[in-house]
Amino acid sequence: MNHPASLAIIGSGPSAIYLLKHLLDRMDLLKEHVAEISIFEKSLMLGMGMPYSPLTTDRYNMSNISSEELPELPETFAGWLRARDPSELKELDLEGVEISDSEVYSRLALGQYLQCQYETLVTRFMESGIHFSEYSGCEIADIQDHPDHDKVAVTTSKGTRFEFDRVIIATGHRWADKDRPEQGYYASPWPMAKLLPDEGEVHNFAIGTLGASLSAFDVISSLTHRHGVFEKKNDRMTYLPAPGTEDFKIIMHSSQGMLPHLQFDQVEPMREIYRHVDRDSLLGLLNANGHLRIETYFDKVCRPALSDAFQKDEMYAMVRRLADPKFSITDFVEEMNDKHDYDNAFEGMRSEMTEAEESVLKHQPVHWKEIMDDLMYTLNFHAELMPAEDHLLLHTKVMPFLLNVVAAMPLNSADTILALHEAGKLDIIPGNVTLPEDQPEPGLITVTVDDEGKTSTLQYRMFIDCSGQKPLDLDEYPFPSLVKSGTVRKARAPFDDDSAVDESVPDKKKEHLFKDQGDLLYHTGGIDIDGTYRVIGQDGEPNPRIYDIAFPHTPGVRPYSYGLQACSDTSAIVVAAWVEELQADERVKNNPAEIMQIYEKV
């Protein structure tokens, strides 16, 4: 159906908000084809999203994005904050604070801002004459596709059924209820309230976290503020533990024992899909099998852009290394990781503070980090062109490096981390962690740590998995009828050379191998989508009625879709493809050349 009359959006967080924004931008064309829009949100609070909601996050949890890095909405974040009443700013701990476009603020402040933008967009839709329905506290339990009638049915957890012409799944993060509080194990930090001591009480014991990610620092911030106070003297942050917290301590478990890089200034804070390569040049890199090899991408696109960036950063040794054609992306990742590998991660962070402060406070960009982020952002939107060998390389070597470099910690957060370590309240242990299934002691969780062959065990009364959202298996997809009917299938990548599978796939990854119609494939994680986010069924065809823009569902196809900028670009692609269909009066074909033309318009 080329002219759908009704649209359902499942979720009302950032992806949905940006979807509404881009739909509104094209309302000159779409208003003739859209009669109604319905928003379904399982939370009672519309227009925030899980990371920014007071139902899940905490007043001490900081966002990691500034106003100047946020894609356009009716108001800027900083402008919205400046317009708040003093009483509102006081509730956000911003009373008397000079609001800056380049500063980061709390998740709660960002959540209230997003909710206000959502409400503004909804009002504008209603003013345009489109019927708009909102269903808060309404979880969608299932979705059924009815191709014979060109309709999609959605069913709520209470059994109410609706029908629409198109459905866009924008549910965001979804954390399975796998906590075992009686044993002290928490499968995620969310909602943060479950980890906090009762009023008037403290956790006077050691607490472990799996990972040293920004989520781990949310846990650290929330707990340490309730077990002591931070003071700043002579530009140095200190931590004063509260009485009765002598045994309170947080221990982070990180495979490499590394802390994130620090915040840095950027020339262009907004990512672009085609900043360093154009569509035709990228298509020209495909090999005879139609694959984009990651080493080819590194050689032809990354190498010249990074060389220029390192030249600007006056890191001439790396410029010379990049001039060597044998210097691969793996070599690059290992060498740059080594520069950030310290015997003591906290002392390493302190030594990096000088460079970070120079960059942020004096607006001196760190060009190579920004360019690397740009380059991987481009690769993300073309990852379906990579063969299985390169998905493995990306996930095992490149992604851990990228998440460490780009998930940059704000300087204020780094100050608190160093203060906690100095106070003896925060430490990090390197090594890979496993949780034995046999946990014999009630109220205690035992973890085993393997650090390059050296094995040790530790016990905690509270252990929190902060390693992030895991790619879901097909049987975990939250809409079972789509799985049962074959409307969705698991994401996959073919091998460029399937005769070398034994060498290219580690034993622990071989469980992800499968065959489909005689072809050997690798399950990259989550469900399969095409370049315009239409779900792909068992027949290999994209579904014209159902789109999925929820990152936890699609990391196998979009492995680097981080943050609010990706929410905006993803939504813009969906809308641009819809507009393309209406203008051409035919479906967008599922081929790279045609879809990349849509990316150019975004």
XYZ file of C-alpha atoms in Angstrom:
602
model
C 0.000 0.000 0.000
C 1.615 3.260 -1.092
C -0.642 5.618 0.824
C -1.040 4.393 4.409
C -3.714 6.145 6.426
C -2.712 5.081 9.924
C 0.649 4.790 11.657
C 1.526 3.220 15.018
C 4.763 4.030 16.826
C 5.672 1.578 19.582
C 7.622 3.615 22.147
C 7.879 7.329 22.836
C 11.577 7.793 23.641
C 14.250 9.621 21.609
C 13.891 7.507 18.444
C 10.142 8.148 18.403
C 10.642 11.844 19.158
C 13.028 12.280 16.244
C 10.708 10.239 14.055
C 7.896 12.700 14.833
C 10.232 15.595 14.126
C 11.229 14.265 10.692
C 7.626 13.372 9.844
C 6.583 16.910 10.724
C 9.384 18.313 8.547
C 7.827 16.530 5.530
C 4.233 17.167 6.423
C 3.822 19.193 3.211
C 3.761 15.848 1.390
C 2.757 13.394 4.103
C -0.362 15.201 5.306
C -2.214 13.905 2.244
C -1.328 10.332 3.158
C -1.487 10.206 6.965
C -4.851 10.287 8.701
C -3.794 9.286 12.212
C -0.768 8.551 14.371
C -0.917 6.454 17.539
C 1.832 6.328 20.164
C 2.067 3.351 22.538
C 4.297 3.676 25.605
C 4.607 0.996 28.293
C 5.741 3.575 30.857
C 3.289 5.995 32.419
C 5.590 8.813 31.314
C 5.526 9.698 27.617
C 8.332 11.342 25.686
C 11.416 10.579 27.772
C 12.927 7.192 27.148
C 14.358 4.757 29.676
C 17.806 6.381 30.216
C 16.282 9.762 31.067
C 13.197 8.884 33.074
C 12.912 9.489 36.837
C 11.384 6.005 36.993
C 14.715 4.472 35.992
C 17.599 6.903 36.437
C 18.815 8.982 39.392
C 19.462 12.663 40.075
C 23.223 12.038 40.207
C 23.422 10.306 36.811
C 24.953 12.504 34.126
C 24.199 12.428 30.417
C 27.183 12.331 28.074
C 25.929 14.684 25.373
C 25.873 18.482 25.298
C 23.326 20.798 23.735
C 25.552 21.485 20.727
C 25.755 17.743 20.035
C 21.982 17.192 20.040
C 20.212 16.942 16.670
C 17.672 19.661 16.007
C 14.375 19.723 17.881
C 11.950 22.657 18.354
C 14.237 24.106 21.058
C 17.888 23.537 21.919
C 18.639 21.837 25.213
C 20.636 24.803 26.535
C 17.979 27.264 25.357
C 15.279 25.241 27.104
C 17.290 25.177 30.344
C 17.852 28.949 30.219
C 14.086 29.463 29.940
C 13.310 27.442 33.097
C 12.077 29.076 36.279
C 14.548 29.147 39.202
C 12.370 26.627 41.045
C 12.632 24.170 38.136
C 16.403 24.635 37.926
C 16.667 24.031 41.664
C 14.939 20.667 41.261
C 17.541 19.818 38.603
C 20.438 20.944 40.866
C 21.147 23.795 38.434
C 20.154 26.758 40.574
C 22.525 29.648 39.877
C 24.453 27.660 37.259
C 25.445 29.436 34.048
C 24.026 27.236 31.284
C 26.471 26.395 28.496
C 25.883 24.885 25.045
C 28.991 22.733 25.467
C 28.339 21.458 29.011
C 26.691 18.148 29.882
C 23.874 17.998 32.411
C 21.985 15.300 34.256
C 19.967 12.568 32.603
C 16.889 13.871 34.413
C 17.359 17.356 32.931
C 17.748 15.849 29.466
C 14.655 13.716 30.040
C 12.505 16.704 30.968
C 13.793 18.547 27.916
C 12.969 15.628 25.614
C 9.499 15.327 27.100
C 8.853 19.014 26.450
C 9.998 18.650 22.831
C 7.759 15.611 22.428
C 4.750 17.564 23.705
C 5.532 20.448 21.342
C 5.713 18.088 18.367
C 2.443 16.376 19.300
C 0.739 19.775 19.540
C 2.009 20.708 16.083
C 0.688 17.454 14.643
C -2.710 18.121 16.112
C -2.657 21.655 14.704
C -1.897 20.195 11.267
C -5.183 18.280 11.343
C -3.756 14.794 11.890
C -5.584 12.730 14.498
C -3.133 11.874 17.264
C -3.696 9.228 19.955
C -1.451 8.557 22.944
C -1.551 5.383 25.045
C 0.637 5.626 28.152
C 1.077 2.693 30.506
C 0.214 0.513 27.524
C 2.685 -2.254 26.668
C 2.414 -3.947 23.286
C 2.604 -7.680 23.884
C 2.399 -8.839 20.280
C 2.302 -7.742 16.657
C 0.678 -9.725 13.835
C 1.277 -9.004 10.173
C -1.679 -9.492 7.811
C -0.266 -9.148 4.291
C -3.511 -10.286 2.665
C -5.265 -7.233 4.071
C -2.170 -4.980 3.968
C -2.638 -4.366 7.697
C -0.716 -4.854 10.927
C -2.434 -5.699 14.215
C -0.955 -4.768 17.576
C -2.193 -6.342 20.792
C -1.654 -4.812 24.221
C -0.737 -6.761 27.334
C -4.373 -6.367 28.409
C -5.629 -7.949 25.193
C -6.846 -4.827 23.391
C -6.303 -5.052 19.636
C -5.648 -2.246 17.124
C -5.041 -2.290 13.362
C -2.734 -0.003 11.389
C -1.311 0.387 7.916
C 2.243 0.813 9.192
C 3.962 0.058 12.481
C 7.326 1.446 13.555
C 8.948 -0.304 16.506
C 10.935 2.213 18.565
C 10.993 0.524 21.954
C 14.612 1.315 22.848
C 16.355 -0.514 25.668
C 14.694 -3.575 27.083
C 16.135 -5.257 30.150
C 15.077 -8.809 30.863
C 14.017 -9.456 34.443
C 16.931 -11.696 35.382
C 17.853 -10.105 38.714
C 18.483 -12.399 41.647
C 18.333 -9.925 44.565
C 18.249 -12.710 47.153
C 21.728 -13.619 45.922
C 22.895 -10.044 45.360
C 23.013 -10.298 41.555
C 21.518 -7.600 39.297
C 21.420 -8.189 35.525
C 21.374 -4.427 34.827
C 21.555 -1.222 36.871
C 18.015 -0.208 35.893
C 15.933 1.014 37.563
C 18.644 2.591 39.680
C 16.398 2.729 42.765
C 16.672 -1.053 43.262
C 20.389 -0.648 44.099
C 20.054 2.134 46.643
C 20.027 1.605 50.420
C 16.844 2.347 52.337
C 16.529 5.779 53.899
C 18.892 6.066 56.856
C 20.831 2.923 55.923
C 24.087 2.287 54.058
C 25.733 -0.522 52.114
C 28.716 -1.080 54.362
C 30.282 -3.741 52.163
C 32.133 -4.114 48.856
C 30.045 -3.911 45.670
C 31.161 -5.246 42.287
C 30.283 -4.055 38.802
C 30.782 -5.945 35.573
C 32.292 -3.331 33.271
C 33.777 0.135 33.626
C 31.295 1.705 31.233
C 29.307 4.911 31.600
C 26.514 2.768 33.080
C 28.941 1.593 35.749
C 29.707 5.218 36.551
C 25.994 5.892 36.940
C 25.968 3.181 39.611
C 29.089 4.605 41.215
C 27.688 8.134 41.260
C 24.337 7.110 42.721
C 25.832 4.960 45.475
C 28.763 7.138 46.503
C 26.598 10.248 46.884
C 24.603 8.285 49.467
C 27.702 7.128 51.343
C 29.628 10.380 51.623
C 30.080 13.868 50.197
C 32.242 15.377 47.482
C 34.104 18.615 48.147
C 36.227 20.715 45.827
C 39.232 22.457 47.345
C 41.847 24.323 45.334
C 40.394 22.909 42.086
C 40.825 19.348 43.373
C 37.862 17.105 44.146
C 37.920 15.080 47.360
C 35.530 12.502 48.798
C 34.630 12.354 52.495
C 33.042 8.999 53.438
C 30.127 9.086 55.856
C 30.466 7.480 59.301
C 29.610 3.799 59.283
C 30.786 3.261 55.671
C 34.277 1.987 56.466
C 33.733 -1.217 54.448
C 31.781 0.424 51.608
C 33.727 0.192 48.359
C 33.019 -0.339 44.667
C 35.173 -2.605 42.517
C 34.834 -2.457 38.749
C 35.662 -5.544 36.708
C 36.938 -4.675 33.229
C 38.422 -7.202 30.811
C 41.406 -4.962 30.062
C 41.373 -2.950 33.277
C 40.915 0.296 31.356
C 38.866 3.405 32.085
C 37.138 5.358 29.291
C 38.869 8.195 27.485
C 37.933 11.662 28.622
C 35.720 14.269 26.991
C 37.313 16.135 24.073
C 36.464 19.173 21.988
C 35.307 18.643 18.405
C 35.380 20.646 15.202
C 32.063 19.174 14.020
C 30.064 17.742 16.936
C 27.386 16.381 14.591
C 28.163 13.122 12.783
C 27.449 12.750 9.058
C 27.036 9.533 7.096
C 29.050 10.743 4.085
C 31.538 13.226 5.507
C 34.725 11.414 4.422
C 33.510 9.347 1.479
C 30.698 9.717 -1.009
C 28.202 7.120 -2.123
C 29.829 6.323 -5.470
C 33.293 5.954 -3.950
C 31.980 3.610 -1.286
C 30.166 1.465 -3.843
C 33.422 1.343 -5.770
C 35.105 -0.392 -2.825
C 32.910 -3.504 -3.044
C 34.786 -6.614 -4.110
C 33.737 -9.206 -6.694
C 31.440 -10.837 -4.121
C 29.694 -7.527 -3.453
C 31.320 -7.210 -0.014
C 32.849 -4.195 1.671
C 35.989 -5.500 3.351
C 36.924 -3.633 6.502
C 40.610 -3.512 5.579
C 39.704 -2.004 2.208
C 37.569 0.588 3.965
C 40.414 1.320 6.378
C 42.953 1.576 3.572
C 40.973 3.728 1.130
C 38.803 5.844 3.444
C 40.178 5.786 6.987
C 43.903 5.960 6.294
C 43.914 9.334 4.457
C 41.373 10.925 6.829
C 43.234 9.736 9.929
C 46.607 10.787 8.515
C 45.301 14.308 8.087
C 43.826 14.261 11.602
C 47.043 13.050 13.240
C 48.946 15.700 11.306
C 46.703 18.374 12.857
C 47.183 16.781 16.295
C 50.973 16.883 15.727
C 51.186 13.124 16.307
C 53.721 12.615 13.555
C 54.790 9.096 14.532
C 51.260 7.874 13.781
C 51.269 9.755 10.476
C 54.360 7.767 9.528
C 52.783 4.502 10.671
C 49.711 5.144 8.540
C 51.947 5.778 5.538
C 52.985 2.110 5.700
C 50.481 0.159 3.559
C 51.056 -2.916 5.746
C 49.784 -1.029 8.821
C 46.299 -2.542 9.233
C 43.213 -1.535 11.187
C 44.141 -4.187 13.778
C 47.609 -2.655 14.096
C 46.051 0.773 14.488
C 43.644 -0.361 17.219
C 46.369 -2.185 19.138
C 48.796 0.730 18.939
C 46.280 3.333 20.063
C 45.056 1.018 22.829
C 48.642 0.676 24.053
C 48.854 4.454 24.432
C 45.910 4.254 26.823
C 47.088 1.126 28.653
C 48.477 2.139 32.034
C 49.787 0.060 34.908
C 47.398 2.074 37.074
C 44.233 3.113 35.221
C 43.460 5.917 37.674
C 46.911 7.468 37.420
C 46.562 7.173 33.656
C 43.289 9.073 33.811
C 44.899 11.770 35.926
C 47.729 12.148 33.426
C 45.176 12.480 30.601
C 43.249 15.183 32.465
C 45.703 17.877 31.384
C 45.176 17.137 27.681
C 41.420 16.809 28.172
C 41.148 20.126 30.010
C 43.210 21.823 27.324
C 40.903 20.379 24.679
C 37.559 21.164 26.336
C 38.238 24.409 28.179
C 40.362 25.987 25.456
C 38.392 24.477 22.544
C 41.341 22.591 21.127
C 39.942 19.609 19.178
C 41.410 16.124 19.341
C 41.036 15.530 15.633
C 41.853 11.832 15.410
C 39.178 10.771 17.907
C 36.539 12.825 16.140
C 37.540 11.505 12.712
C 37.592 7.896 13.936
C 34.091 8.377 15.308
C 32.962 9.798 11.964
C 34.501 6.948 9.990
C 32.893 4.240 12.090
C 29.569 6.075 11.970
C 29.717 5.801 8.186
C 30.644 2.122 8.355
C 27.717 1.495 10.705
C 25.190 2.496 8.051
C 26.787 0.109 5.556
C 27.586 -2.826 7.845
C 25.256 -5.145 5.928
C 27.807 -4.964 3.094
C 30.509 -6.520 5.282
C 31.071 -10.286 5.224
C 30.999 -12.424 8.365
C 34.787 -12.350 8.753
C 34.712 -8.585 9.162
C 31.747 -8.550 11.534
C 33.836 -10.789 13.766
C 36.823 -8.467 13.476
C 34.654 -5.438 14.173
C 33.127 -6.930 17.324
C 36.221 -8.559 18.789
C 38.862 -5.908 18.029
C 37.438 -2.613 16.821
C 34.236 -2.090 18.816
C 35.806 -2.462 22.299
C 38.375 0.140 21.258
C 35.729 2.482 19.835
C 33.461 2.293 22.863
C 36.423 3.060 25.078
C 37.551 6.019 22.962
C 34.240 7.562 21.976
C 32.103 6.947 25.080
C 34.027 9.874 26.529
C 33.658 10.682 30.207
C 32.835 14.304 31.133
C 35.623 16.006 33.083
C 33.441 16.506 36.170
C 32.748 12.773 36.283
C 36.449 12.024 35.960
C 37.112 14.323 38.935
C 34.742 12.280 41.088
C 36.249 8.987 39.909
C 39.749 10.107 40.907
C 38.505 11.445 44.238
C 36.847 8.116 45.045
C 39.973 6.168 44.183
C 42.095 8.447 46.359
C 39.641 7.911 49.216
C 40.004 4.134 48.833
C 36.397 3.719 47.741
C 36.848 2.733 44.084
C 39.110 0.272 42.326
C 39.330 -1.706 39.096
C 40.305 -5.336 38.519
C 41.314 -6.509 35.022
C 40.258 -9.841 33.574
C 37.331 -11.719 32.087
C 34.554 -12.455 34.556
C 32.326 -15.519 34.728
C 29.581 -16.256 37.214
C 29.519 -19.982 38.038
C 25.988 -21.369 37.907
C 26.507 -23.136 41.202
C 26.288 -20.390 43.827
C 26.321 -22.266 47.131
C 26.245 -19.420 49.676
C 22.921 -17.618 50.184
C 23.174 -13.840 49.946
C 26.563 -13.946 48.234
C 27.519 -13.966 44.562
C 30.829 -15.594 43.587
C 32.659 -14.348 40.495
C 35.647 -15.927 38.802
C 38.227 -13.646 37.191
C 40.628 -14.838 34.488
C 43.387 -12.311 33.835
C 45.630 -13.771 31.125
C 45.534 -17.225 32.688
C 45.667 -16.118 36.307
C 42.412 -17.167 37.946
C 40.923 -15.801 41.141
C 37.514 -15.778 42.832
C 35.774 -13.027 44.745
C 32.483 -12.814 46.600
C 30.092 -9.879 46.773
C 26.855 -9.124 48.558
C 25.925 -7.027 45.539
C 27.172 -7.480 41.971
C 25.755 -5.430 39.081
C 26.094 -6.240 35.379
C 26.875 -2.900 33.678
C 28.123 -4.393 30.416
C 25.170 -3.054 28.442
C 22.372 -4.405 26.292
C 23.121 -7.836 24.843
C 22.074 -8.708 21.283
C 18.867 -10.650 21.537
C 18.254 -14.099 20.117
C 15.291 -14.555 17.812
C 13.297 -16.366 20.481
C 13.749 -13.320 22.754
C 12.184 -10.924 20.261
C 9.309 -9.302 22.176
C 6.638 -9.869 19.502
C 6.275 -13.656 19.208
C 3.775 -13.732 16.333
C 6.289 -12.017 14.050
C 8.779 -14.772 14.845
C 6.282 -17.616 14.509
C 4.973 -16.368 11.160
C 8.478 -15.856 9.748
C 7.887 -12.103 9.393
C 11.252 -11.538 11.095
C 14.421 -13.572 10.887
C 17.788 -13.406 12.609
C 20.424 -11.054 11.198
C 23.084 -12.783 9.170
C 26.212 -12.225 7.120
C 27.698 -14.520 4.456
C 31.384 -15.340 4.391
C 33.631 -13.845 1.770
C 35.556 -17.127 1.820
C 33.575 -19.916 3.446
C 36.440 -22.359 2.900
C 38.349 -20.590 5.692
C 35.594 -20.627 8.305
C 37.522 -22.819 10.722
C 40.304 -20.241 10.794
C 38.170 -17.094 10.858
C 35.583 -18.145 13.454
C 36.788 -18.815 17.023
C 35.425 -21.973 18.646
C 33.287 -19.994 21.110
C 31.636 -18.194 18.172
C 30.884 -21.269 16.087
C 27.476 -21.613 17.740
C 26.437 -18.586 15.655
C 26.993 -20.454 12.382
C 23.943 -21.726 10.523
C 22.814 -22.675 7.040
C 19.968 -21.195 5.030
C 19.118 -22.647 1.628
C 22.560 -24.261 1.525
C 24.491 -21.062 2.306
C 26.741 -20.943 5.364
C 25.940 -17.824 7.354
C 26.960 -16.148 10.599
C 24.333 -14.760 13.001
C 25.543 -11.224 13.726
C 22.979 -10.576 16.468
C 19.364 -9.478 16.704
C 16.926 -9.419 13.808
C 17.478 -8.643 10.153
C 16.485 -5.304 8.619
C 17.168 -3.640 5.297
C 18.819 -0.246 4.891
C 15.529 1.585 5.467
C 14.771 -0.401 8.650
C 12.059 -2.590 7.176
C 12.106 -5.971 8.916
C 13.192 -8.840 6.661
C 11.280 -12.123 6.790
C 12.259 -15.717 6.230
C 11.592 -15.210 2.512
C 14.405 -12.639 2.405
C 12.052 -9.808 1.486
C 11.644 -6.534 3.428
C 8.219 -6.002 4.926
C 6.521 -2.835 3.617
C 4.395 -2.425 6.738
C 6.751 -3.030 9.688
C 9.903 -1.113 10.592
C 12.189 -1.672 13.568
C 14.415 1.207 14.710
C 15.051 -0.138 18.223
C 18.822 -0.446 18.524
C 18.761 -3.476 20.876
C 16.856 -5.385 18.184
C 19.215 -4.600 15.286
C 22.872 -4.484 16.457
C 23.835 -7.201 13.995
C 23.028 -4.869 11.100
C 23.713 -1.518 12.794
C 26.561 -2.276 15.229
C 27.596 1.317 15.961
C 24.239 3.107 16.188
C 25.051 4.899 19.382
C 23.362 7.891 20.925
C 20.813 10.496 20.018
C 22.468 11.462 16.744
C 21.924 7.931 15.478
C 18.298 8.101 16.704
C 17.811 11.166 14.520
C 19.530 9.822 11.411
C 17.787 6.454 11.681
C 14.386 8.131 11.901
C 15.267 10.484 9.057
C 16.092 7.486 6.842
C 12.704 5.895 7.549
C 10.880 9.120 6.668
C 13.033 9.817 3.595
C 12.348 6.301 2.285
C 8.624 6.787 2.822
C 8.721 10.093 0.948
C 10.688 8.428 -1.855
C 8.015 5.758 -2.185
C 5.224 8.314 -2.367
C 7.000 10.425 -4.951
C 7.953 7.451 -7.122
C 4.686 5.587 -6.437
C 6.620 2.342 -5.867
C 8.453 0.571 -3.076
C 12.098 1.329 -2.406
C 14.098 -1.637 -3.653
C 16.337 -3.482 -1.230
C 19.623 -2.850 -3.002
C 22.590 -0.810 -1.705
C 22.793 1.657 -4.583
C 19.180 2.767 -4.249
C 19.163 2.889 -0.460
C 22.437 4.836 -0.363
C 20.758 7.511 -2.494
C 18.328 7.956 0.396
C 21.264 8.240 2.811
C 22.665 11.069 0.694
C 19.446 13.021 1.234
C 19.687 12.485 4.991
